[in-house]
Coordinates of N, CA and C in Angstrom, one line a residue:
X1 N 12.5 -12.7 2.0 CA 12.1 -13.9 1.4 C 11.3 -13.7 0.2
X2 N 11.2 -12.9 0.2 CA 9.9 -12.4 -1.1 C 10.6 -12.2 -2.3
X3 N 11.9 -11.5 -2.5 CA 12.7 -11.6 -3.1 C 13.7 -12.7 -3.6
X4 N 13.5 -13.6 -3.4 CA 14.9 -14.6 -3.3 C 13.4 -16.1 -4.6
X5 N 14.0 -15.8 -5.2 CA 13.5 -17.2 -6.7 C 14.2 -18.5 -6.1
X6 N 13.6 -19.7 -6.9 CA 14.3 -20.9 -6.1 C 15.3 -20.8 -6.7
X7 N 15.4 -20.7 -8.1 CA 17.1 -20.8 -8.6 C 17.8 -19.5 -8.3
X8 N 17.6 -19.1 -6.5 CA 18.5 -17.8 -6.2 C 18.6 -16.5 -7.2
X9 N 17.9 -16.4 -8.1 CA 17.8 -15.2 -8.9 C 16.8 -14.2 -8.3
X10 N 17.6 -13.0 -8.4 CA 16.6 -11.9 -8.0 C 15.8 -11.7 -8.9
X11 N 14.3 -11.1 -8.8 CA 14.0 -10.4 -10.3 C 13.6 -9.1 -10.2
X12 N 14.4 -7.7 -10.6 CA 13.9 -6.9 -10.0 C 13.9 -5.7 -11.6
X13 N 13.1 -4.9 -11.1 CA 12.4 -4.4 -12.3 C 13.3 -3.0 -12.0
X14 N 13.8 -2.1 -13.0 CA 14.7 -0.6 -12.8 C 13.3 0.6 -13.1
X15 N 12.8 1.2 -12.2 CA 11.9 2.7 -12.6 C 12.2 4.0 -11.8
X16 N 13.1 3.9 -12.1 CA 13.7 5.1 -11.4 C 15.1 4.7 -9.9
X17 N 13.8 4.1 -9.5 CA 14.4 3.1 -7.9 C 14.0 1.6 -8.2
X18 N 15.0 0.8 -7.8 CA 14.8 -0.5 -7.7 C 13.3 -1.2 -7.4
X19 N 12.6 -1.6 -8.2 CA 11.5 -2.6 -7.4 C 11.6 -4.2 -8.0
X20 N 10.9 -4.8 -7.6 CA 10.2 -6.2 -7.9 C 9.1 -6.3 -8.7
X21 N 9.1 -7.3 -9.9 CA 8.0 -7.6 -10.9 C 7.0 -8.2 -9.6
X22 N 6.7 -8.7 -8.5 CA 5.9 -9.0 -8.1 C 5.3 -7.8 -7.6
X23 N 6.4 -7.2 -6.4 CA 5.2 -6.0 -6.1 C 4.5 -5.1 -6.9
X24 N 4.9 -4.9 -8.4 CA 4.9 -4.0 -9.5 C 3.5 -5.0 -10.3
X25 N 3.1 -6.4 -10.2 CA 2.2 -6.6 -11.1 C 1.1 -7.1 -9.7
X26 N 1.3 -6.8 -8.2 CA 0.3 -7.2 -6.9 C -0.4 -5.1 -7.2
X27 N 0.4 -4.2 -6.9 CA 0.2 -3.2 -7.3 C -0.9 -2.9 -8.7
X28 N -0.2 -3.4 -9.4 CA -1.3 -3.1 -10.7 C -3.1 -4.0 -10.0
X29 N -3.0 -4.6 -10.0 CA -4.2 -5.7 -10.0 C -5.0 -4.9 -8.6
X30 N -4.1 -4.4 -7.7 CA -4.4 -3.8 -6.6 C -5.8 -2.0 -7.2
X31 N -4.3 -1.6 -7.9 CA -5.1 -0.2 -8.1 C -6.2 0.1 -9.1
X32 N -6.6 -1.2 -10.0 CA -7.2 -1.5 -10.9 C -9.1 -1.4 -10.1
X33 N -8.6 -2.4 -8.8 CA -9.8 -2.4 -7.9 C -10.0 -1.1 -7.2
X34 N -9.3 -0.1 -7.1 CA -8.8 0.9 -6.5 C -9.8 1.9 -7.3
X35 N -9.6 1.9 -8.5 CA -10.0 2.7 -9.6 C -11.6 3.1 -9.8
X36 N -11.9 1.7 -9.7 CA -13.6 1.8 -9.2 C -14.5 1.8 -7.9
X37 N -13.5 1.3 -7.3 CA -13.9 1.6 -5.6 C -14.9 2.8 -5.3
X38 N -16.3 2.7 -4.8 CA -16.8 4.1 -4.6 C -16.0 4.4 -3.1
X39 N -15.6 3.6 -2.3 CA -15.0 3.8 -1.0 C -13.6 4.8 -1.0
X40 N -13.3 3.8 -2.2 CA -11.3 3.5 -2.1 C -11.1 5.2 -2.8
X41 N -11.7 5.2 -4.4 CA -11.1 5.6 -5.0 C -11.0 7.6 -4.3
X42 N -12.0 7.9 -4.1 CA -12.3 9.5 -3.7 C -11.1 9.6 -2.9
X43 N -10.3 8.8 -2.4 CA -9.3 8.7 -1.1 C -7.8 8.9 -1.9
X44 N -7.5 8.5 -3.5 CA -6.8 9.1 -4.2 C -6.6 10.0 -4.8
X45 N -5.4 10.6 -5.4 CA -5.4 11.6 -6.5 C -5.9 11.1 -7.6
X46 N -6.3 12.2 -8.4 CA -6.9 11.9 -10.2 C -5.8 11.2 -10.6
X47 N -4.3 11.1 -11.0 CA -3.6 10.5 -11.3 C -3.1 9.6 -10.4
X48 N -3.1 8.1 -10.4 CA -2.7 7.3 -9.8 C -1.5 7.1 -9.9
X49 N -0.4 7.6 -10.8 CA 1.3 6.8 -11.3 C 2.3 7.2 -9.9
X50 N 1.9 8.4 -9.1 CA 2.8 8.4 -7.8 C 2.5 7.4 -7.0
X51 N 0.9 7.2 -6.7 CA 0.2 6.0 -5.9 C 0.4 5.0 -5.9
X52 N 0.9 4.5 -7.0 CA 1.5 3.1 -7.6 C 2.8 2.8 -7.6
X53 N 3.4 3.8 -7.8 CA 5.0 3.8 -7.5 C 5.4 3.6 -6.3
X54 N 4.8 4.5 -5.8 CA 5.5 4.4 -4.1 C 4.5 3.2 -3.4
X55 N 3.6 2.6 -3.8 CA 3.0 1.6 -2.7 C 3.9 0.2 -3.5
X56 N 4.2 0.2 -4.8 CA 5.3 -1.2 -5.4 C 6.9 -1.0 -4.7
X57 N 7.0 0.5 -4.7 CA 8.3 0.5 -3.8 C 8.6 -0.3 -2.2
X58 N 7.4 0.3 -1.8 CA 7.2 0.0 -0.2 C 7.2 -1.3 0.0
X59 N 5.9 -1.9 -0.5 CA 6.0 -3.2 -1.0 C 7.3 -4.4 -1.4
X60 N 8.3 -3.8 -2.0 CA 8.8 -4.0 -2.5 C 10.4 -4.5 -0.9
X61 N 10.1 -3.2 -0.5 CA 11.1 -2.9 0.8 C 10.6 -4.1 1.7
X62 N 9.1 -3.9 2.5 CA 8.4 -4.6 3.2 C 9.3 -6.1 3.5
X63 N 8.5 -6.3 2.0 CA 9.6 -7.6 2.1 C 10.6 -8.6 1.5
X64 N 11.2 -7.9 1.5 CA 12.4 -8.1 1.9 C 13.7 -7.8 0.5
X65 N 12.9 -6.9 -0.1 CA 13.7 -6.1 -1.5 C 14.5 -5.1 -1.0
X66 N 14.9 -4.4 -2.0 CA 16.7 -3.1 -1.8 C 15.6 -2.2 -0.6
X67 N 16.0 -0.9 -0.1 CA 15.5 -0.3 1.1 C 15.3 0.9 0.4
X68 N 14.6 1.2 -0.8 CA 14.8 2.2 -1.8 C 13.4 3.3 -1.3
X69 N 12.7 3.0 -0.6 CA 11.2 3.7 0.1 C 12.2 4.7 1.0
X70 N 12.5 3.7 2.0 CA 13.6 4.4 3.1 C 14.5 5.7 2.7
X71 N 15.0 5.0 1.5 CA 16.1 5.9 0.9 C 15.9 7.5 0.7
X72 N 14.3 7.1 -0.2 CA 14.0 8.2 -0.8 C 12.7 8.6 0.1
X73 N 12.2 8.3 0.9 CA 11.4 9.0 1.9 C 11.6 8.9 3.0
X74 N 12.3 8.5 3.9 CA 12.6 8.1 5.0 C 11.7 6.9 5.5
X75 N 11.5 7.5 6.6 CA 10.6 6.0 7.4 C 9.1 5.9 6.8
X76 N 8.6 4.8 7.0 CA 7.2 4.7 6.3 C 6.5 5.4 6.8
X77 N 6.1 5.2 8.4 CA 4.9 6.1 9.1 C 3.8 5.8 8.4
X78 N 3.5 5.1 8.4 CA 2.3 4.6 7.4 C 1.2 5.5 8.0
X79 N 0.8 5.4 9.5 CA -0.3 6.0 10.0 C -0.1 7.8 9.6
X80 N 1.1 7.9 10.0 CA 1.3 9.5 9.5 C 0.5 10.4 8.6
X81 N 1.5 9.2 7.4 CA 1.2 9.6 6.1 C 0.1 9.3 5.8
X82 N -1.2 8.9 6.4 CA -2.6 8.7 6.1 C -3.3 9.8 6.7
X83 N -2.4 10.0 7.5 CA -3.6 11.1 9.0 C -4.6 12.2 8.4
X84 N -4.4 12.3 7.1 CA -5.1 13.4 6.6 C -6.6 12.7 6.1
X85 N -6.7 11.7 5.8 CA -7.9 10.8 5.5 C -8.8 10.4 6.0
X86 N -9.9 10.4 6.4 CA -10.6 9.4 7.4 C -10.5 8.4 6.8
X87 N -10.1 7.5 7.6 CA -10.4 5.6 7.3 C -11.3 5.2 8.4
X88 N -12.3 4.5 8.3 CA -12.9 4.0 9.2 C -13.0 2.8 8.8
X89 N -14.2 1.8 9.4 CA -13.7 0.4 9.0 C -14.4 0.2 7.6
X90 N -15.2 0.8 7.0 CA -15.6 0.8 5.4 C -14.5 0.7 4.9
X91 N -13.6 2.0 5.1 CA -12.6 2.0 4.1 C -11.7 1.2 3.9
X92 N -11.4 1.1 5.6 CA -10.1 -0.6 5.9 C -10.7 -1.7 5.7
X93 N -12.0 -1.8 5.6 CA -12.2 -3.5 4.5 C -12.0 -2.9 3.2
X94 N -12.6 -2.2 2.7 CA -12.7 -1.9 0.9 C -11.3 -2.1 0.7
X95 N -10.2 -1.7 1.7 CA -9.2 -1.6 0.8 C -8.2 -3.0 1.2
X96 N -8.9 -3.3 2.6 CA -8.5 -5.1 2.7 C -8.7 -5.7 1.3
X97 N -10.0 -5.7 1.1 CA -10.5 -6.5 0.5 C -10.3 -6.5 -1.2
X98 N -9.5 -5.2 -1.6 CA -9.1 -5.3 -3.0 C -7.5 -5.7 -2.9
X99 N -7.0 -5.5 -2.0 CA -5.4 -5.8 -1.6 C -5.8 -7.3 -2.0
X100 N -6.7 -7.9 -0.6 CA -6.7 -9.7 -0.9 C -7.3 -10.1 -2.0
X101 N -8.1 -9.4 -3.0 CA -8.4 -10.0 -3.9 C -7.2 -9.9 -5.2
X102 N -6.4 -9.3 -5.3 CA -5.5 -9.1 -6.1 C -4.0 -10.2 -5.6
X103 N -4.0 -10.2 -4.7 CA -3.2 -11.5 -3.9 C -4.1 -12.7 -4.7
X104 N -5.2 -13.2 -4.7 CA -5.7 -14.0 -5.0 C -5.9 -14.2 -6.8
X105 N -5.9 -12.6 -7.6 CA -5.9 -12.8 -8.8 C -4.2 -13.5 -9.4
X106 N -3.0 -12.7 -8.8 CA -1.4 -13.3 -8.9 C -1.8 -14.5 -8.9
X107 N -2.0 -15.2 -7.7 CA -1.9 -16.9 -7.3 C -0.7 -17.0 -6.5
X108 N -0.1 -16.0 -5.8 CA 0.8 -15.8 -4.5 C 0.4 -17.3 -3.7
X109 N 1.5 -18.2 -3.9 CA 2.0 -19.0 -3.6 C 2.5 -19.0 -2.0
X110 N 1.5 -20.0 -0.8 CA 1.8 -19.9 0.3 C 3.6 -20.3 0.4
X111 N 4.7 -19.8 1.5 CA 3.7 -19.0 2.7 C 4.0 -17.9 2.4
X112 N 3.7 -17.3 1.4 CA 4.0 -15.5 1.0 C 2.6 -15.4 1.1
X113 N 1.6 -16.0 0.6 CA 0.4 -15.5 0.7 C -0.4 -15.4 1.7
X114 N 0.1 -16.8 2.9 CA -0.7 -15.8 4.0 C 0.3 -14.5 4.9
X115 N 1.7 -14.8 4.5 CA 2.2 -13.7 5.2 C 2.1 -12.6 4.9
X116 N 2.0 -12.0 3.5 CA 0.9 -11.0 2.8 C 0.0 -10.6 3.8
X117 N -1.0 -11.3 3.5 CA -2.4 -11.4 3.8 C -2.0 -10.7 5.4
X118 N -1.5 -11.5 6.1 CA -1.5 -11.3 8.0 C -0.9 -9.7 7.9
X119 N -0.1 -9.3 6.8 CA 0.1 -8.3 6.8 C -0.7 -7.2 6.7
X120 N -1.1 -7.2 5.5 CA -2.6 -6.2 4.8 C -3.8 -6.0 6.2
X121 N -3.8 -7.5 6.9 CA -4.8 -7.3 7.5 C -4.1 -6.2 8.7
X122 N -3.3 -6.9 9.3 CA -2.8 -5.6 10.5 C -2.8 -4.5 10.6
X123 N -1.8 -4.4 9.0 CA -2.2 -2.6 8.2 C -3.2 -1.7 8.2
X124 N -4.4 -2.7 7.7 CA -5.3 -2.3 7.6 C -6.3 -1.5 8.5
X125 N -6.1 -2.6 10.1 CA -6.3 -2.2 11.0 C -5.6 -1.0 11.7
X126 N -4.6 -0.6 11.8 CA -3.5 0.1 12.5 C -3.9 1.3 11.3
X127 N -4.2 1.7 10.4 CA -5.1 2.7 9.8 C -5.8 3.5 10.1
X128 N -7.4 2.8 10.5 CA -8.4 3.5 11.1 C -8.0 4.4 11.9
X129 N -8.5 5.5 11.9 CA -8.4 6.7 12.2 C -9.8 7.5 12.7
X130 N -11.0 6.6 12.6 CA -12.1 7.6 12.9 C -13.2 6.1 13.3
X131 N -14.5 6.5 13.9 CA -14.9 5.2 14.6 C -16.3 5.8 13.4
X132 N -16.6 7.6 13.3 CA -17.5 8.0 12.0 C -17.2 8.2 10.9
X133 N -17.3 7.2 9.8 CA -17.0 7.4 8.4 C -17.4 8.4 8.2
X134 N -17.6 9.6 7.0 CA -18.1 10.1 6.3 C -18.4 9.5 5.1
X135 N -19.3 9.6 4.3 CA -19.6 9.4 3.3 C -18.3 10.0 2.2
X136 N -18.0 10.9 2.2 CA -16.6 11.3 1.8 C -15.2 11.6 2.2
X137 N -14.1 11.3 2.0 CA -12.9 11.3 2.6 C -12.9 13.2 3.3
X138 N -12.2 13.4 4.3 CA -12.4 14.9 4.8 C -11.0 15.7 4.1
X139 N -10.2 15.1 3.2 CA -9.3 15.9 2.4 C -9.2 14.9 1.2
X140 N -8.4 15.2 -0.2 CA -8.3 14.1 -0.8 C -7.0 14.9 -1.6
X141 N -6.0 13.9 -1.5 CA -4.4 14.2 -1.4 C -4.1 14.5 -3.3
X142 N -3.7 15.4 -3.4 CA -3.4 15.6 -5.1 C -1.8 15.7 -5.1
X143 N -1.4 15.4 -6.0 CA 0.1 15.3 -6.2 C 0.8 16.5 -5.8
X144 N 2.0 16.4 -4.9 CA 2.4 17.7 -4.7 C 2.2 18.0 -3.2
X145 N 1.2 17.1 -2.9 CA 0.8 17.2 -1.5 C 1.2 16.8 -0.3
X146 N 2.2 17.6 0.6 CA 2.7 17.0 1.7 C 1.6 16.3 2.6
X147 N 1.7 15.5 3.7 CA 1.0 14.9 4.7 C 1.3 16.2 5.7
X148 N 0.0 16.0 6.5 CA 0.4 16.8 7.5 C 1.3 16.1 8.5
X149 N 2.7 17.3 9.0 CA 3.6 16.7 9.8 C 3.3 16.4 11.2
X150 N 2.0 16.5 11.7 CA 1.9 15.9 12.9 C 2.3 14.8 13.0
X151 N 2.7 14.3 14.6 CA 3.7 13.4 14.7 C 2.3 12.4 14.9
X152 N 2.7 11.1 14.7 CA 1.9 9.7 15.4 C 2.1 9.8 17.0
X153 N 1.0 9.4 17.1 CA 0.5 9.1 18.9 C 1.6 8.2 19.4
X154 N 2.0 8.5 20.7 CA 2.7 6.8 21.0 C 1.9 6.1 21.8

């Protein structure tokens, strides 16, 4: 539904893999907060343009765009692919909280906006990974960097 315009037109943007001008300008506004985060940002690489890519892709899949994340990385595993981070709940508000605030800079038009929103927050939750923050992330992922393949708990 995220995809679909009232006059039935798609709008989708070509960077290699299919995305959406929405996920592609919620992403910008997103990593911008991201950038200055004392929380958020230590939890990125120095170069943000793979971080941006693949979170406008995902996004883009989520809901309800081409399956191009899938394609080209398989399944999300979202917890997986974080497991190398501590998130504690500092981190999952800081990054609730620039996700919703860039939903709110767009003007994401209900009911995408609270179904966004219910989403980020879930996400956000289903993250946490530690009940002790550290003051600093315990690895910090630089390009090139596989996740560790430990499997998620069931």
């Amino acid at each position: 539904f995220f995809f679909q315009a009232e006059d039935g037109i798609r709008d989708y943007k070509v960077t290699g893999v299919q995305t959406c001008a929405l996920p592609i300008s919620l992403v910008d506004a997103f990593y911008r907060r991201v950038d200055t985060d004392p929380a958020l940002r230590p939890m990125y690489p120095e170069d943000l343009t793979q971080s941006r890519h693949w979170l406008a892709v995902f996004l883009g899949q989520y809901f309800g765009g081409p399956q191009a994340y899938s394609e080209a990385k398989g399944h999300p595993r979202l917890r997986m692919r974080h497991v190398h981070l501590a998130i504690g709940r500092a981190e999952r508000d800081a990054w609730y909280d620039a996700m919703h605030a860039a939903v709110d800079e767009l003007g994401v038009a209900e009911p995408l906006r609270s179904a966004m929103l219910e989403y980020f927050d879930r996400s956000a939750d289903w993250m946490i990974n530690t009940e002790d923050t550290p003051a600093e992330p315990t690895r910090t992922v630089h390009l090139g960097t596989k996740p560790d393949p430990t499997p998620e708990p069931s």
